[in-house]
Amino acid sequence: MDRVAELVERRLTALLAPATASPKESHETASPLSEAMRYAALGGGKRLRPFLLIESARLFGVPEQTSLYPACALECIHCYSLVHDDLPAMDDDALRRGRPTVHVAFDEATAILAGDSLLTLAFEIVSGPQSHNDPAIRAELTYLLAQASGWQGMALGQALDLAAEQRPFSLDETRAMQKLKTGALFRFACEAGAVLGCADEPSRTALVRYASAFGQAFQLADDLLDAQGDADAMGKAASKDAERGKATLVGLLGIEGAKGRLAGLVAEAEEALDPFGEQAATLIEAARFVAERRS
Amino acid sequence: MDRVAELVERRLTALLAPATASPKESHETASPLSEAMRYAALGGGKRLRPFLLIESARLFGVPEQTSLYPACALECIHCYSLVHDDLPAMDDDALRRGRPTVHVAFDEATAILAGDSLLTLAFEIVSGPQSHNDPAIRAELTYLLAQASGWQGMALGQALDLAAEQRPFSLDETRAMQKLKTGALFRFACEAGAVLGCADEPSRTALVRYASAFGQAFQLADDLLDAQGDADAMGKAASKDAERGKATLVGLLGIEGAKGRLAGLVAEAEEALDPFGEQAATLIEAARFVAERRS
């Protein structure tokens, strides 16, 4: 996973490099936009979504160099969503991964535009001639990525998450929200691997099943960390998300219930990959990793 | 132009239609996201950019039904940029076309997400199978649209426009900013017409030249209306933009200088289309229209 993270970091650094030609040089100095984009996208992150995409594609023998551009595009979408999620009108977070968020380090207008620009850059990367030799694959990946990120995918999930602060969400509603907010990009990661590998329908379905279980496990582990971290510190299960009135499954299932469900999801992720046998070992390990991580 | 606006309105209405399937129905009621997108994108606007795209494509015999999807994608980009430009952290406008802006009619978080979603929808529309039969054309249009809208196109122009509030911009800097902020989408409109029409290089270059003159004329006419409106009302040439410290060419050239330049730009736009002869009459009329409009 570290090696893929390194590859993604290097490629994103190149894609976001400051222009050196003279007319653009002046834009670089006149506006902090590209600096804010680099601040948001480089130097951190597990690059979990690119990892899933590259490893899913590898199941079908697709080399990293071929899956790297779509993987970077996906990471740009993830980074943009964090920048906008952190804005004062959204979650109003001042810190992310121990660093000031983009609107704190720069300003709010720059954070809005840097998020917009990372979102747009994702589509530039995935649709451009360097992304893949076959334009049909570029177009299909672009279309899937837009669907996963947009008004019926991740962005809808973000909107529902905000709505959940206004009134209590049921278990079903919370699951539906999380399936969109965090699940849609994981699903894209695995589906894109299948598209790049020209996979048959059963393989694609298996990967989508894996992605669904993986995404739910990821979110549940996150909620558990949040709840337990606070429980350890304060002697009660009052999480930061719970304080904001955010819908979490831990709040709805309880800590023990959530732990049981998490184990079930990891088993589901493993089972989904049965058809791939030994080749799926890395993806199975990734599911265990996200379920067991302690930070 | 009215007929194209009507076509675009109808297609966008269909593309943004509320989902009727039961699980999505609940999302429709649970979140105002798609309603805010419809509010931002429907029921107004001259649809000037789609018009340019459709008319440019028509020069090469491309039927409206073929150019309509890319045209709607372009309009979604334009609408998203207005929603985000109006935000409190950006231009902080409460009214647009006489209606409350999206963040006023809904709230700021919804406006941010609705803008993000319209931006994403643009790429879904242009890259999707309904957009064009040939995936190579879909991929090329997507790539060009992302370049025109992103960190080296429109979004950079918006960032530079904000920077111009902090310190005076020179004539060259103001032109460079406007070339990006408003020019990039006009350029895409005309270039997309050439791509859809599989135009040869000289035709494409001619259209890009036209788009450049058209975009500058559009912006200059806008600045003149702004300056003269205020001048008429207040007996002096202090515009709303000038008050905000915005860089405008009218501020730098004076009203008479700007009028002279505007006439020159219309002539340039006409000349660029010489190779197309009579067929370009509609596009030439459009250039005259934007230069002479009074509102």
PDB file of C-alpha atoms in Angstrom, chain B:
ATOM      1  CA  MET B   1     -31.221  32.276 -30.272  1.00  0.00           C
ATOM      2  CA  ASP B   2     -34.584  31.950 -28.512  1.00  0.00           C
ATOM      3  CA  ARG B   3     -35.194  28.611 -30.167  1.00  0.00           C
ATOM      4  CA  VAL B   4     -31.846  27.208 -29.036  1.00  0.00           C
ATOM      5  CA  ALA B   5     -32.499  28.527 -25.523  1.00  0.00           C
ATOM      6  CA  GLU B   6     -35.813  26.671 -25.566  1.00  0.00           C
ATOM      7  CA  LEU B   7     -34.136  23.431 -26.711  1.00  0.00           C
ATOM      8  CA  VAL B   8     -31.483  23.714 -24.010  1.00  0.00           C
ATOM      9  CA  GLU B   9     -34.060  24.489 -21.351  1.00  0.00           C
ATOM     10  CA  ARG B  10     -36.085  21.430 -22.298  1.00  0.00           C
ATOM     11  CA  ARG B  11     -33.089  19.097 -22.351  1.00  0.00           C
ATOM     12  CA  LEU B  12     -31.705  20.412 -19.046  1.00  0.00           C
ATOM     13  CA  THR B  13     -35.143  20.022 -17.483  1.00  0.00           C
ATOM     14  CA  ALA B  14     -35.131  16.365 -18.496  1.00  0.00           C
ATOM     15  CA  LEU B  15     -31.546  15.832 -17.338  1.00  0.00           C
ATOM     16  CA  LEU B  16     -32.323  17.380 -13.955  1.00  0.00           C
ATOM     17  CA  ALA B  17     -35.724  15.753 -13.524  1.00  0.00           C
ATOM     18  CA  PRO B  18     -36.511  14.501 -10.019  1.00  0.00           C
ATOM     19  CA  ALA B  19     -36.073  10.740  -9.816  1.00  0.00           C
ATOM     20  CA  THR B  20     -39.304   8.798  -9.489  1.00  0.00           C
ATOM     21  CA  ALA B  21     -37.983   5.420  -8.322  1.00  0.00           C
ATOM     22  CA  SER B  22     -38.860   4.894  -4.681  1.00  0.00           C
ATOM     23  CA  PRO B  23     -35.418   4.869  -3.010  1.00  0.00           C
ATOM     24  CA  LYS B  24     -34.415   8.061  -4.756  1.00  0.00           C
ATOM     25  CA  GLU B  25     -37.755   9.658  -4.038  1.00  0.00           C
ATOM     26  CA  SER B  26     -36.829   9.576  -0.387  1.00  0.00           C
ATOM     27  CA  HIS B  27     -33.517  11.316  -1.148  1.00  0.00           C
ATOM     28  CA  GLU B  28     -35.448  13.991  -3.048  1.00  0.00           C
ATOM     29  CA  THR B  29     -37.481  14.772   0.024  1.00  0.00           C
ATOM     30  CA  ALA B  30     -34.600  14.309   2.460  1.00  0.00           C
ATOM     31  CA  SER B  31     -32.254  16.774   0.762  1.00  0.00           C
ATOM     32  CA  PRO B  32     -32.794  19.989  -1.188  1.00  0.00           C
ATOM     33  CA  LEU B  33     -29.745  19.285  -3.404  1.00  0.00           C
ATOM     34  CA  SER B  34     -31.453  18.492  -6.692  1.00  0.00           C
ATOM     35  CA  GLU B  35     -34.035  21.224  -6.151  1.00  0.00           C
ATOM     36  CA  ALA B  36     -31.218  23.733  -5.698  1.00  0.00           C
ATOM     37  CA  MET B  37     -29.587  22.487  -8.896  1.00  0.00           C
ATOM     38  CA  ARG B  38     -32.821  22.989 -10.829  1.00  0.00           C
ATOM     39  CA  TYR B  39     -33.213  26.444  -9.275  1.00  0.00           C
ATOM     40  CA  ALA B  40     -29.704  27.346 -10.440  1.00  0.00           C
ATOM     41  CA  ALA B  41     -29.857  25.863 -13.925  1.00  0.00           C
ATOM     42  CA  LEU B  42     -33.431  26.219 -15.158  1.00  0.00           C
ATOM     43  CA  GLY B  43     -35.821  28.992 -16.003  1.00  0.00           C
ATOM     44  CA  GLY B  44     -33.552  31.713 -17.194  1.00  0.00           C
ATOM     45  CA  GLY B  45     -30.475  32.735 -19.037  1.00  0.00           C
ATOM     46  CA  LYS B  46     -29.814  33.529 -22.659  1.00  0.00           C
ATOM     47  CA  ARG B  47     -28.012  30.177 -23.089  1.00  0.00           C
ATOM     48  CA  LEU B  48     -25.401  32.087 -25.062  1.00  0.00           C
ATOM     49  CA  ARG B  49     -22.669  29.461 -24.686  1.00  0.00           C
ATOM     50  CA  PRO B  50     -24.860  26.557 -25.858  1.00  0.00           C
ATOM     51  CA  PHE B  51     -25.987  28.778 -28.730  1.00  0.00           C
ATOM     52  CA  LEU B  52     -22.390  29.368 -29.833  1.00  0.00           C
ATOM     53  CA  LEU B  53     -21.612  25.663 -29.583  1.00  0.00           C
ATOM     54  CA  ILE B  54     -24.648  24.581 -31.574  1.00  0.00           C
ATOM     55  CA  GLU B  55     -24.156  27.260 -34.217  1.00  0.00           C
ATOM     56  CA  SER B  56     -20.443  26.522 -34.560  1.00  0.00           C
ATOM     57  CA  ALA B  57     -21.218  22.850 -35.069  1.00  0.00           C
ATOM     58  CA  ARG B  58     -23.927  23.754 -37.585  1.00  0.00           C
ATOM     59  CA  LEU B  59     -21.246  25.351 -39.804  1.00  0.00           C
ATOM     60  CA  PHE B  60     -20.121  21.783 -40.493  1.00  0.00           C
ATOM     61  CA  GLY B  61     -23.587  20.382 -40.929  1.00  0.00           C
ATOM     62  CA  VAL B  62     -23.875  18.926 -37.414  1.00  0.00           C
ATOM     63  CA  PRO B  63     -27.559  18.671 -36.428  1.00  0.00           C
ATOM     64  CA  GLU B  64     -28.772  20.241 -33.194  1.00  0.00           C
ATOM     65  CA  GLN B  65     -29.649  16.883 -31.686  1.00  0.00           C
ATOM     66  CA  THR B  66     -25.960  15.917 -31.910  1.00  0.00           C
ATOM     67  CA  SER B  67     -24.588  19.094 -30.398  1.00  0.00           C
ATOM     68  CA  LEU B  68     -27.264  19.475 -27.715  1.00  0.00           C
ATOM     69  CA  TYR B  69     -25.688  17.290 -25.005  1.00  0.00           C
ATOM     70  CA  PRO B  70     -22.275  18.975 -25.103  1.00  0.00           C
ATOM     71  CA  ALA B  71     -24.113  22.312 -25.188  1.00  0.00           C
ATOM     72  CA  CYS B  72     -26.056  21.404 -22.036  1.00  0.00           C
ATOM     73  CA  ALA B  73     -22.844  20.261 -20.344  1.00  0.00           C
ATOM     74  CA  LEU B  74     -21.286  23.621 -21.088  1.00  0.00           C
ATOM     75  CA  GLU B  75     -24.300  25.427 -19.662  1.00  0.00           C
ATOM     76  CA  CYS B  76     -24.017  23.378 -16.453  1.00  0.00           C
ATOM     77  CA  ILE B  77     -20.433  24.599 -16.075  1.00  0.00           C
ATOM     78  CA  HIS B  78     -21.581  28.181 -16.578  1.00  0.00           C
ATOM     79  CA  CYS B  79     -24.401  27.796 -14.031  1.00  0.00           C
ATOM     80  CA  TYR B  80     -22.112  26.204 -11.437  1.00  0.00           C
ATOM     81  CA  SER B  81     -19.649  29.059 -11.799  1.00  0.00           C
ATOM     82  CA  LEU B  82     -22.408  31.581 -11.099  1.00  0.00           C
ATOM     83  CA  VAL B  83     -23.580  29.710  -7.989  1.00  0.00           C
ATOM     84  CA  HIS B  84     -20.075  29.620  -6.520  1.00  0.00           C
ATOM     85  CA  ASP B  85     -19.221  33.165  -7.659  1.00  0.00           C
ATOM     86  CA  ASP B  86     -22.251  34.471  -5.773  1.00  0.00           C
ATOM     87  CA  LEU B  87     -21.239  32.836  -2.453  1.00  0.00           C
ATOM     88  CA  PRO B  88     -20.535  35.115   0.522  1.00  0.00           C
ATOM     89  CA  ALA B  89     -16.832  34.216   0.472  1.00  0.00           C
ATOM     90  CA  MET B  90     -16.660  35.094  -3.234  1.00  0.00           C
ATOM     91  CA  ASP B  91     -18.650  38.018  -4.716  1.00  0.00           C
ATOM     92  CA  ASP B  92     -21.319  37.866  -1.998  1.00  0.00           C
ATOM     93  CA  ASP B  93     -24.284  38.594  -4.263  1.00  0.00           C
ATOM     94  CA  ALA B  94     -27.833  38.208  -2.963  1.00  0.00           C
ATOM     95  CA  LEU B  95     -29.575  38.610  -6.321  1.00  0.00           C
ATOM     96  CA  ARG B  96     -29.079  37.195  -9.808  1.00  0.00           C
ATOM     97  CA  ARG B  97     -31.419  37.938 -12.687  1.00  0.00           C
ATOM     98  CA  GLY B  98     -33.780  39.462 -10.144  1.00  0.00           C
ATOM     99  CA  ARG B  99     -34.069  36.274  -8.077  1.00  0.00           C
ATOM    100  CA  PRO B 100     -32.378  35.440  -4.765  1.00  0.00           C
ATOM    101  CA  THR B 101     -29.082  33.641  -5.368  1.00  0.00           C
ATOM    102  CA  VAL B 102     -28.890  29.930  -4.481  1.00  0.00           C
ATOM    103  CA  HIS B 103     -27.258  30.381  -1.075  1.00  0.00           C
ATOM    104  CA  VAL B 104     -29.971  32.915  -0.167  1.00  0.00           C
ATOM    105  CA  ALA B 105     -32.889  30.832  -1.469  1.00  0.00           C
ATOM    106  CA  PHE B 106     -31.486  27.647   0.157  1.00  0.00           C
ATOM    107  CA  ASP B 107     -28.378  27.890   2.336  1.00  0.00           C
ATOM    108  CA  GLU B 108     -24.647  28.164   1.853  1.00  0.00           C
ATOM    109  CA  ALA B 109     -23.852  24.463   2.229  1.00  0.00           C
ATOM    110  CA  THR B 110     -26.545  23.552  -0.297  1.00  0.00           C
ATOM    111  CA  ALA B 111     -25.206  26.185  -2.703  1.00  0.00           C
ATOM    112  CA  ILE B 112     -21.677  24.793  -2.442  1.00  0.00           C
ATOM    113  CA  LEU B 113     -22.905  21.242  -3.076  1.00  0.00           C
ATOM    114  CA  ALA B 114     -25.309  22.300  -5.845  1.00  0.00           C
ATOM    115  CA  GLY B 115     -22.432  24.059  -7.616  1.00  0.00           C
ATOM    116  CA  ASP B 116     -20.188  21.018  -7.176  1.00  0.00           C
ATOM    117  CA  SER B 117     -22.971  18.812  -8.502  1.00  0.00           C
ATOM    118  CA  LEU B 118     -23.669  20.932 -11.576  1.00  0.00           C
ATOM    119  CA  LEU B 119     -19.939  20.909 -12.331  1.00  0.00           C
ATOM    120  CA  THR B 120     -19.867  17.127 -11.992  1.00  0.00           C
ATOM    121  CA  LEU B 121     -23.075  16.726 -13.983  1.00  0.00           C
ATOM    122  CA  ALA B 122     -21.472  18.606 -16.870  1.00  0.00           C
ATOM    123  CA  PHE B 123     -18.885  15.842 -17.173  1.00  0.00           C
ATOM    124  CA  GLU B 124     -21.500  13.138 -16.771  1.00  0.00           C
ATOM    125  CA  ILE B 125     -23.517  14.670 -19.610  1.00  0.00           C
ATOM    126  CA  VAL B 126     -20.644  15.201 -22.029  1.00  0.00           C
ATOM    127  CA  SER B 127     -18.938  11.834 -21.440  1.00  0.00           C
ATOM    128  CA  GLY B 128     -22.071   9.667 -21.323  1.00  0.00           C
ATOM    129  CA  PRO B 129     -23.214   7.375 -24.126  1.00  0.00           C
ATOM    130  CA  GLN B 130     -26.175   9.631 -24.991  1.00  0.00           C
ATOM    131  CA  SER B 131     -23.849  12.544 -25.702  1.00  0.00           C
ATOM    132  CA  HIS B 132     -22.330  11.243 -28.938  1.00  0.00           C
ATOM    133  CA  ASN B 133     -21.988   7.957 -30.815  1.00  0.00           C
ATOM    134  CA  ASP B 134     -18.220   8.191 -31.051  1.00  0.00           C
ATOM    135  CA  PRO B 135     -16.430   7.697 -27.699  1.00  0.00           C
ATOM    136  CA  ALA B 136     -13.311   9.407 -29.069  1.00  0.00           C
ATOM    137  CA  ILE B 137     -15.340  12.585 -29.589  1.00  0.00           C
ATOM    138  CA  ARG B 138     -16.879  12.253 -26.117  1.00  0.00           C
ATOM    139  CA  ALA B 139     -13.433  11.893 -24.548  1.00  0.00           C
ATOM    140  CA  GLU B 140     -11.993  14.813 -26.512  1.00  0.00           C
ATOM    141  CA  LEU B 141     -14.890  17.117 -25.640  1.00  0.00           C
ATOM    142  CA  THR B 142     -14.655  16.116 -21.977  1.00  0.00           C
ATOM    143  CA  TYR B 143     -10.939  16.828 -21.927  1.00  0.00           C
ATOM    144  CA  LEU B 144     -11.360  20.224 -23.604  1.00  0.00           C
ATOM    145  CA  LEU B 145     -14.225  21.161 -21.279  1.00  0.00           C
ATOM    146  CA  ALA B 146     -12.185  20.259 -18.191  1.00  0.00           C
ATOM    147  CA  GLN B 147      -9.232  22.293 -19.452  1.00  0.00           C
ATOM    148  CA  ALA B 148     -11.458  25.276 -20.219  1.00  0.00           C
ATOM    149  CA  SER B 149     -13.129  25.199 -16.803  1.00  0.00           C
ATOM    150  CA  GLY B 150     -10.300  24.298 -14.484  1.00  0.00           C
ATOM    151  CA  TRP B 151      -7.184  25.532 -12.725  1.00  0.00           C
ATOM    152  CA  GLN B 152      -5.623  26.830 -15.945  1.00  0.00           C
ATOM    153  CA  GLY B 153      -8.914  28.080 -17.381  1.00  0.00           C
ATOM    154  CA  MET B 154     -12.064  29.597 -15.908  1.00  0.00           C
ATOM    155  CA  ALA B 155     -11.325  28.770 -12.262  1.00  0.00           C
ATOM    156  CA  LEU B 156      -7.931  30.454 -12.533  1.00  0.00           C
ATOM    157  CA  GLY B 157      -9.693  33.469 -14.029  1.00  0.00           C
ATOM    158  CA  GLN B 158     -12.025  33.571 -11.021  1.00  0.00           C
ATOM    159  CA  ALA B 159      -9.038  33.368  -8.678  1.00  0.00           C
ATOM    160  CA  LEU B 160      -7.270  36.175 -10.531  1.00  0.00           C
ATOM    161  CA  ASP B 161     -10.436  38.258 -10.428  1.00  0.00           C
ATOM    162  CA  LEU B 162     -10.380  37.943  -6.638  1.00  0.00           C
ATOM    163  CA  ALA B 163      -6.693  38.842  -6.586  1.00  0.00           C
ATOM    164  CA  ALA B 164      -7.539  41.988  -8.571  1.00  0.00           C
ATOM    165  CA  GLU B 165      -9.566  43.203  -5.599  1.00  0.00           C
ATOM    166  CA  GLN B 166      -6.374  43.263  -3.556  1.00  0.00           C
ATOM    167  CA  ARG B 167      -4.117  45.262  -5.874  1.00  0.00           C
ATOM    168  CA  PRO B 168      -4.582  47.185  -9.146  1.00  0.00           C
ATOM    169  CA  PHE B 169      -4.272  45.043 -12.291  1.00  0.00           C
ATOM    170  CA  SER B 170      -2.585  46.412 -15.409  1.00  0.00           C
ATOM    171  CA  LEU B 171      -4.310  46.376 -18.809  1.00  0.00           C
ATOM    172  CA  ASP B 172      -2.432  43.201 -19.789  1.00  0.00           C
ATOM    173  CA  GLU B 173      -3.223  41.479 -16.517  1.00  0.00           C
ATOM    174  CA  THR B 174      -6.895  42.394 -16.785  1.00  0.00           C
ATOM    175  CA  ARG B 175      -7.060  41.050 -20.340  1.00  0.00           C
ATOM    176  CA  ALA B 176      -5.322  37.834 -19.308  1.00  0.00           C
ATOM    177  CA  MET B 177      -7.736  37.424 -16.399  1.00  0.00           C
ATOM    178  CA  GLN B 178     -10.814  37.981 -18.575  1.00  0.00           C
ATOM    179  CA  LYS B 179      -9.504  35.679 -21.273  1.00  0.00           C
ATOM    180  CA  LEU B 180      -9.656  32.935 -18.652  1.00  0.00           C
ATOM    181  CA  LYS B 181     -12.654  33.943 -16.582  1.00  0.00           C
ATOM    182  CA  THR B 182     -15.136  34.537 -19.380  1.00  0.00           C
ATOM    183  CA  GLY B 183     -13.123  33.727 -22.508  1.00  0.00           C
ATOM    184  CA  ALA B 184     -12.308  30.087 -21.820  1.00  0.00           C
ATOM    185  CA  LEU B 185     -15.915  28.855 -21.985  1.00  0.00           C
ATOM    186  CA  PHE B 186     -16.659  30.819 -25.193  1.00  0.00           C
ATOM    187  CA  ARG B 187     -13.563  29.310 -26.709  1.00  0.00           C
ATOM    188  CA  PHE B 188     -14.680  25.829 -25.704  1.00  0.00           C
ATOM    189  CA  ALA B 189     -18.115  26.470 -27.233  1.00  0.00           C
ATOM    190  CA  CYS B 190     -16.635  27.241 -30.634  1.00  0.00           C
ATOM    191  CA  GLU B 191     -13.905  24.613 -30.480  1.00  0.00           C
ATOM    192  CA  ALA B 192     -16.433  21.955 -29.497  1.00  0.00           C
ATOM    193  CA  GLY B 193     -18.403  22.850 -32.621  1.00  0.00           C
ATOM    194  CA  ALA B 194     -15.258  22.205 -34.656  1.00  0.00           C
ATOM    195  CA  VAL B 195     -14.623  18.883 -32.877  1.00  0.00           C
ATOM    196  CA  LEU B 196     -18.208  17.737 -33.420  1.00  0.00           C
ATOM    197  CA  GLY B 197     -17.925  18.735 -37.069  1.00  0.00           C
ATOM    198  CA  CYS B 198     -14.548  17.003 -37.527  1.00  0.00           C
ATOM    199  CA  ALA B 199     -13.352  20.350 -38.859  1.00  0.00           C
ATOM    200  CA  ASP B 200      -9.948  20.854 -40.447  1.00  0.00           C
ATOM    201  CA  GLU B 201      -7.288  22.851 -38.617  1.00  0.00           C
ATOM    202  CA  PRO B 202      -7.835  26.218 -40.407  1.00  0.00           C
ATOM    203  CA  SER B 203     -11.568  26.104 -39.648  1.00  0.00           C
ATOM    204  CA  ARG B 204     -10.878  25.333 -36.016  1.00  0.00           C
ATOM    205  CA  THR B 205      -8.369  28.164 -35.791  1.00  0.00           C
ATOM    206  CA  ALA B 206     -10.859  30.552 -37.390  1.00  0.00           C
ATOM    207  CA  LEU B 207     -13.484  29.616 -34.820  1.00  0.00           C
ATOM    208  CA  VAL B 208     -11.039  30.042 -31.942  1.00  0.00           C
ATOM    209  CA  ARG B 209     -10.194  33.522 -33.257  1.00  0.00           C
ATOM    210  CA  TYR B 210     -13.876  34.370 -33.477  1.00  0.00           C
ATOM    211  CA  ALA B 211     -14.441  33.060 -29.935  1.00  0.00           C
ATOM    212  CA  SER B 212     -11.611  35.181 -28.597  1.00  0.00           C
ATOM    213  CA  ALA B 213     -12.986  38.387 -30.130  1.00  0.00           C
ATOM    214  CA  PHE B 214     -16.535  37.417 -29.133  1.00  0.00           C
ATOM    215  CA  GLY B 215     -15.536  36.776 -25.523  1.00  0.00           C
ATOM    216  CA  GLN B 216     -13.712  40.063 -25.211  1.00  0.00           C
ATOM    217  CA  ALA B 217     -16.610  41.943 -26.793  1.00  0.00           C
ATOM    218  CA  PHE B 218     -19.039  40.240 -24.415  1.00  0.00           C
ATOM    219  CA  GLN B 219     -17.003  41.226 -21.381  1.00  0.00           C
ATOM    220  CA  LEU B 220     -16.387  44.767 -22.569  1.00  0.00           C
ATOM    221  CA  ALA B 221     -20.085  45.305 -23.317  1.00  0.00           C
ATOM    222  CA  ASP B 222     -20.864  44.007 -19.850  1.00  0.00           C
ATOM    223  CA  ASP B 223     -18.410  46.393 -18.231  1.00  0.00           C
ATOM    224  CA  LEU B 224     -19.759  49.286 -20.312  1.00  0.00           C
ATOM    225  CA  LEU B 225     -23.342  48.545 -19.263  1.00  0.00           C
ATOM    226  CA  ASP B 226     -22.224  48.404 -15.665  1.00  0.00           C
ATOM    227  CA  ALA B 227     -20.274  51.661 -15.875  1.00  0.00           C
ATOM    228  CA  GLN B 228     -22.879  53.533 -17.917  1.00  0.00           C
ATOM    229  CA  GLY B 229     -25.785  52.326 -15.846  1.00  0.00           C
ATOM    230  CA  ASP B 230     -24.138  53.785 -12.797  1.00  0.00           C
ATOM    231  CA  ALA B 231     -22.934  56.849 -14.675  1.00  0.00           C
ATOM    232  CA  ASP B 232     -26.479  57.585 -15.861  1.00  0.00           C
ATOM    233  CA  ALA B 233     -27.808  57.141 -12.368  1.00  0.00           C
ATOM    234  CA  MET B 234     -25.118  58.992 -10.472  1.00  0.00           C
ATOM    235  CA  GLY B 235     -23.644  61.394 -12.999  1.00  0.00           C
ATOM    236  CA  LYS B 236     -20.228  59.799 -12.731  1.00  0.00           C
ATOM    237  CA  ALA B 237     -18.504  56.729 -14.011  1.00  0.00           C
ATOM    238  CA  ALA B 238     -18.283  54.847 -10.743  1.00  0.00           C
ATOM    239  CA  SER B 239     -19.411  51.282 -11.390  1.00  0.00           C
ATOM    240  CA  LYS B 240     -20.312  48.567  -8.926  1.00  0.00           C
ATOM    241  CA  ASP B 241     -17.288  46.612 -10.105  1.00  0.00           C
ATOM    242  CA  ALA B 242     -15.025  49.631  -9.739  1.00  0.00           C
ATOM    243  CA  GLU B 243     -16.297  50.135  -6.207  1.00  0.00           C
ATOM    244  CA  ARG B 244     -15.319  46.603  -5.355  1.00  0.00           C
ATOM    245  CA  GLY B 245     -11.897  47.336  -6.819  1.00  0.00           C
ATOM    246  CA  LYS B 246     -12.582  44.862  -9.637  1.00  0.00           C
ATOM    247  CA  ALA B 247     -10.367  45.131 -12.655  1.00  0.00           C
ATOM    248  CA  THR B 248     -12.372  46.248 -15.709  1.00  0.00           C
ATOM    249  CA  LEU B 249     -11.171  47.441 -19.081  1.00  0.00           C
ATOM    250  CA  VAL B 250     -13.601  50.348 -18.926  1.00  0.00           C
ATOM    251  CA  GLY B 251     -11.801  51.558 -15.818  1.00  0.00           C
ATOM    252  CA  LEU B 252      -8.490  51.259 -17.647  1.00  0.00           C
ATOM    253  CA  LEU B 253      -9.502  52.521 -21.117  1.00  0.00           C
ATOM    254  CA  GLY B 254     -12.250  54.992 -20.242  1.00  0.00           C
ATOM    255  CA  ILE B 255     -15.778  54.750 -21.688  1.00  0.00           C
ATOM    256  CA  GLU B 256     -14.902  56.181 -25.110  1.00  0.00           C
ATOM    257  CA  GLY B 257     -11.786  54.065 -25.387  1.00  0.00           C
ATOM    258  CA  ALA B 258     -13.805  50.995 -24.479  1.00  0.00           C
ATOM    259  CA  LYS B 259     -16.465  51.765 -27.096  1.00  0.00           C
ATOM    260  CA  GLY B 260     -13.817  52.072 -29.773  1.00  0.00           C
ATOM    261  CA  ARG B 261     -12.255  48.795 -28.763  1.00  0.00           C
ATOM    262  CA  LEU B 262     -15.671  47.104 -28.750  1.00  0.00           C
ATOM    263  CA  ALA B 263     -16.320  48.094 -32.373  1.00  0.00           C
ATOM    264  CA  GLY B 264     -12.880  46.749 -33.281  1.00  0.00           C
ATOM    265  CA  LEU B 265     -13.626  43.416 -31.597  1.00  0.00           C
ATOM    266  CA  VAL B 266     -16.893  42.964 -33.474  1.00  0.00           C
ATOM    267  CA  ALA B 267     -15.062  43.626 -36.729  1.00  0.00           C
ATOM    268  CA  GLU B 268     -12.415  41.096 -35.716  1.00  0.00           C
ATOM    269  CA  ALA B 269     -15.067  38.473 -34.941  1.00  0.00           C
ATOM    270  CA  GLU B 270     -16.655  39.003 -38.359  1.00  0.00           C
ATOM    271  CA  GLU B 271     -13.347  38.854 -40.158  1.00  0.00           C
ATOM    272  CA  ALA B 272     -12.386  35.608 -38.431  1.00  0.00           C
ATOM    273  CA  LEU B 273     -15.447  33.947 -39.948  1.00  0.00           C
ATOM    274  CA  ASP B 274     -14.740  35.141 -43.521  1.00  0.00           C
ATOM    275  CA  PRO B 275     -13.775  31.607 -44.642  1.00  0.00           C
ATOM    276  CA  PHE B 276     -17.309  30.382 -43.858  1.00  0.00           C
ATOM    277  CA  GLY B 277     -19.043  33.020 -45.997  1.00  0.00           C
ATOM    278  CA  GLU B 278     -22.820  33.284 -45.753  1.00  0.00           C
ATOM    279  CA  GLN B 279     -23.104  30.285 -43.447  1.00  0.00           C
ATOM    280  CA  ALA B 280     -21.589  32.287 -40.607  1.00  0.00           C
ATOM    281  CA  ALA B 281     -24.335  34.948 -40.686  1.00  0.00           C
ATOM    282  CA  THR B 282     -25.904  33.752 -37.420  1.00  0.00           C
ATOM    283  CA  LEU B 283     -22.607  33.793 -35.524  1.00  0.00           C
ATOM    284  CA  ILE B 284     -21.793  37.257 -36.862  1.00  0.00           C
ATOM    285  CA  GLU B 285     -25.203  38.466 -35.777  1.00  0.00           C
ATOM    286  CA  ALA B 286     -24.522  37.033 -32.321  1.00  0.00           C
ATOM    287  CA  ALA B 287     -21.317  39.046 -32.010  1.00  0.00           C
ATOM    288  CA  ARG B 288     -23.191  42.223 -32.952  1.00  0.00           C
ATOM    289  CA  PHE B 289     -25.937  41.323 -30.519  1.00  0.00           C
ATOM    290  CA  VAL B 290     -23.640  40.961 -27.500  1.00  0.00           C
ATOM    291  CA  ALA B 291     -21.845  44.196 -28.358  1.00  0.00           C
ATOM    292  CA  GLU B 292     -25.011  46.222 -28.726  1.00  0.00           C
ATOM    293  CA  ARG B 293     -27.258  44.765 -26.048  1.00  0.00           C
ATOM    294  CA  ARG B 294     -28.627  47.195 -23.510  1.00  0.00           C
ATOM    295  CA  SER B 295     -29.221  44.780 -20.653  1.00  0.00           C
TER     296      SER B 295
END
